[in-house]
mmCIF file of C-alpha atoms in Angstrom:
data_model
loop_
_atom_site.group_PDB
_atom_site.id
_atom_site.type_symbol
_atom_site.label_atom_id
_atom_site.label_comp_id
_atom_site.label_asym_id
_atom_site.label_seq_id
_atom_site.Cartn_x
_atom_site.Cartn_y
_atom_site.Cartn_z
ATOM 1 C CA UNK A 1 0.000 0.000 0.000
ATOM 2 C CA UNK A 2 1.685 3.682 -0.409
ATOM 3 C CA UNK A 3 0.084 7.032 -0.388
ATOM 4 C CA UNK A 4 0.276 8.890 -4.189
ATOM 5 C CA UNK A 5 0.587 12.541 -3.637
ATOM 6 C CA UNK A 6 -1.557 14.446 -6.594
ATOM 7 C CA UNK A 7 -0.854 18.308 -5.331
ATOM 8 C CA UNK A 8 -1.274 20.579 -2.706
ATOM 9 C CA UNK A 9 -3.973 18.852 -0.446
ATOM 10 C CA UNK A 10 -5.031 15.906 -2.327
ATOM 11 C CA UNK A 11 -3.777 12.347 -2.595
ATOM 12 C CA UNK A 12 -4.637 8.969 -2.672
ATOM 13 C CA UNK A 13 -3.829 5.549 -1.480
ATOM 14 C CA UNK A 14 -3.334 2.872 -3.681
ATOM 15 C CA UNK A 15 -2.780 -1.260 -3.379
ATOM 16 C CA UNK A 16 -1.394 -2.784 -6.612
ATOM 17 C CA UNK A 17 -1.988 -0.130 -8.933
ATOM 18 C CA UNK A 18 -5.673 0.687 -7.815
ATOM 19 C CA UNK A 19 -6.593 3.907 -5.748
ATOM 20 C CA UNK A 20 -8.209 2.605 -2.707
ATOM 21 C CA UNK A 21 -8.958 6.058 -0.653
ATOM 22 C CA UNK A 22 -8.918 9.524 -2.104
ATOM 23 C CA UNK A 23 -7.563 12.014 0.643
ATOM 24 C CA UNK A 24 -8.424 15.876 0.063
ATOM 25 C CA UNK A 25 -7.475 18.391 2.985
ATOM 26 C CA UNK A 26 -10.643 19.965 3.589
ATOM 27 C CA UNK A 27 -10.078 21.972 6.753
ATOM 28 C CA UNK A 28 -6.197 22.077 6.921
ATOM 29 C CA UNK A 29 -3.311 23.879 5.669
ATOM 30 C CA UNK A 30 -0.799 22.626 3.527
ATOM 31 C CA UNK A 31 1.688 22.137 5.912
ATOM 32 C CA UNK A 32 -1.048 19.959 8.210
ATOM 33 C CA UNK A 33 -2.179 17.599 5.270
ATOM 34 C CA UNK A 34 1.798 17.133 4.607
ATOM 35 C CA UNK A 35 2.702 16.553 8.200
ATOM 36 C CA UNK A 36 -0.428 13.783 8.620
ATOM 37 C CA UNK A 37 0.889 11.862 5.652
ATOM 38 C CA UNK A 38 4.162 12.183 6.495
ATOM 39 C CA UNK A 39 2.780 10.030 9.671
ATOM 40 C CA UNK A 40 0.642 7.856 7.603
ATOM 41 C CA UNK A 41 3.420 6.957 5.119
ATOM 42 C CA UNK A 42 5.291 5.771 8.510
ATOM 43 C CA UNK A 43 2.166 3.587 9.523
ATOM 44 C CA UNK A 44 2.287 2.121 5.990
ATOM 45 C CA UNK A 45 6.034 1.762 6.310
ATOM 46 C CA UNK A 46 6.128 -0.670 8.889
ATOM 47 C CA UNK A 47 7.187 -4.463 8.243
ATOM 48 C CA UNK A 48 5.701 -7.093 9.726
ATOM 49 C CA UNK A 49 8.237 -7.928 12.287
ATOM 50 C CA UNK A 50 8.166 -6.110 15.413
ATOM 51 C CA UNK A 51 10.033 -2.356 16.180
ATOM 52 C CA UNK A 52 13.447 -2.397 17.106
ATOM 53 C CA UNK A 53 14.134 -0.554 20.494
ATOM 54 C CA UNK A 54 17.441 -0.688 22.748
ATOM 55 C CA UNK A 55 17.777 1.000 25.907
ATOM 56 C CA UNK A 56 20.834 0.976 27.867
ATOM 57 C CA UNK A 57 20.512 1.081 31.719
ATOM 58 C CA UNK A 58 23.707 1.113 34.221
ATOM 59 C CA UNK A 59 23.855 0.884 37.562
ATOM 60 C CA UNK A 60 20.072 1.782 38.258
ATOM 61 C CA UNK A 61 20.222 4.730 35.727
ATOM 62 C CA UNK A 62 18.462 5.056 32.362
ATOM 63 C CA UNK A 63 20.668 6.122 29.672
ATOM 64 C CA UNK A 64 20.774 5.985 25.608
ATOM 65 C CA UNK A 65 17.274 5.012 23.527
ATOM 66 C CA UNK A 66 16.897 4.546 19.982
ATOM 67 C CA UNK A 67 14.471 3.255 18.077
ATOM 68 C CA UNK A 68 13.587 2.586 14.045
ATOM 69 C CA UNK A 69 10.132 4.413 14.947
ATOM 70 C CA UNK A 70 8.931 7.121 17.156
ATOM 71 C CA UNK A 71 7.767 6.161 20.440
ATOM 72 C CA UNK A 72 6.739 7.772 23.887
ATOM 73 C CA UNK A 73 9.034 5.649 26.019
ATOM 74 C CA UNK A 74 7.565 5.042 29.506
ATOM 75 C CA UNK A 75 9.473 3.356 32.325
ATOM 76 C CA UNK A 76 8.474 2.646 36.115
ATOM 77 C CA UNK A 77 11.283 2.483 38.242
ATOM 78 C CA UNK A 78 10.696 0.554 41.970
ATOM 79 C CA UNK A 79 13.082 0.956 44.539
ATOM 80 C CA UNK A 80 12.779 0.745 47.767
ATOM 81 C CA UNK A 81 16.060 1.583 48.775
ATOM 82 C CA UNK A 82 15.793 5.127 46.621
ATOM 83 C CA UNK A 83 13.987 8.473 47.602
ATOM 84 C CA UNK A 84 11.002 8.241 46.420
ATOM 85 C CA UNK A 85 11.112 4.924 46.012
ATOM 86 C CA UNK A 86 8.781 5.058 43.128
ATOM 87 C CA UNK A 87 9.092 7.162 39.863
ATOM 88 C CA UNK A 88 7.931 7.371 36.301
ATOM 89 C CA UNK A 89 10.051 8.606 33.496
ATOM 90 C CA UNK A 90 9.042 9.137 30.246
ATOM 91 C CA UNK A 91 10.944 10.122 27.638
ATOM 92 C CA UNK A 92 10.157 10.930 23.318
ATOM 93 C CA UNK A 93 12.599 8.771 21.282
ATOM 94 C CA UNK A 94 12.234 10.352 17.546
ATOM 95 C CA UNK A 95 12.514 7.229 15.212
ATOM 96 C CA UNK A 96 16.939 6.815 14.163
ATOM 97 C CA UNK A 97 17.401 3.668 12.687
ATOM 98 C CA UNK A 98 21.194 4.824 11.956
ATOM 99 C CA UNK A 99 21.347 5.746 15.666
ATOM 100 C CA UNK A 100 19.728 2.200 16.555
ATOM 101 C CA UNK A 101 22.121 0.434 14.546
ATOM 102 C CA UNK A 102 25.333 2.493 15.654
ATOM 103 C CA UNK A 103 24.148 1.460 19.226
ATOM 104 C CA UNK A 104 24.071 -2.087 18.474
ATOM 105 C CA UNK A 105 26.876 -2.204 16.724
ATOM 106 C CA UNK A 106 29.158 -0.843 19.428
ATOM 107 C CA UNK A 107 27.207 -3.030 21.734
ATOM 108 C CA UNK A 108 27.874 -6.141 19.281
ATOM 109 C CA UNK A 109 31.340 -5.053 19.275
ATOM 110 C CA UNK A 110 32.437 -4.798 22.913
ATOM 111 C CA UNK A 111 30.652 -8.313 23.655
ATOM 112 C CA UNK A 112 32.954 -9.664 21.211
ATOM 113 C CA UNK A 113 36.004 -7.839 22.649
ATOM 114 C CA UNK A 114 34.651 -9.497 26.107
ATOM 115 C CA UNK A 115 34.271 -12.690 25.231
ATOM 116 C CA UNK A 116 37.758 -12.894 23.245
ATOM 117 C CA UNK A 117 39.127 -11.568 26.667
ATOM 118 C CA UNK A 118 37.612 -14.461 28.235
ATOM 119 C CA UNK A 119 39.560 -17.991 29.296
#
């Protein structure tokens, strides 16, 4: 399925050749009508598998997310050794699938180093 963009405010989507849905921006600007197909393209985008998401956490401490899509990340922490000794974090991770593969590359890489260290 992909989205065929016909001018300023009007497009269609289309499945093997055949337009499925004309979409006309009736009550939005330019910039709005470009903005929501910008997000439905990414809904069309996605494969099959699941999203790709790596968080690294150290020592009780939330650190570097990426993901291949956009996402409101949401974590509850627990502790009751820590003051308070319940929070929730949330953080926006814009989609970086270059970022998200960096990170597991580097993280690929120094298990290797690790486990060549190893007896």
């Amino acid at each position: 399925m992909q989205i065929n963009r016909r001018g300023p405010g009007e497009a269609s989507l289309t499945q093997d050749g055949r337009d499925l849905l004309d979409l006309l921006a009736v009550e939005a600007s330019d910039e709005e009508f470009d903005a929501f197909l910008a997000r439905l393209e990414q809904c069309l985008a996605l494969r099959e598998d699941m999203p790709r998401i790596a968080v690294t956490y150290r020592e009780g401490l939330l650190g570097q997310v990426e993901a291949d899509l956009p996402l409101q990340l949401v974590v509850v922490e627990e502790d009751p050794h820590d003051e308070p000794p319940l929070r929730v974090l949330r953080r926006t991770v814009p989609a970086g699938t270059a970022a998200l593969d960096a990170m597991l590359a580097v993280a690929e890489r120094r298990l290797q180093l690790k486990r060549g260290r190893a007896p």
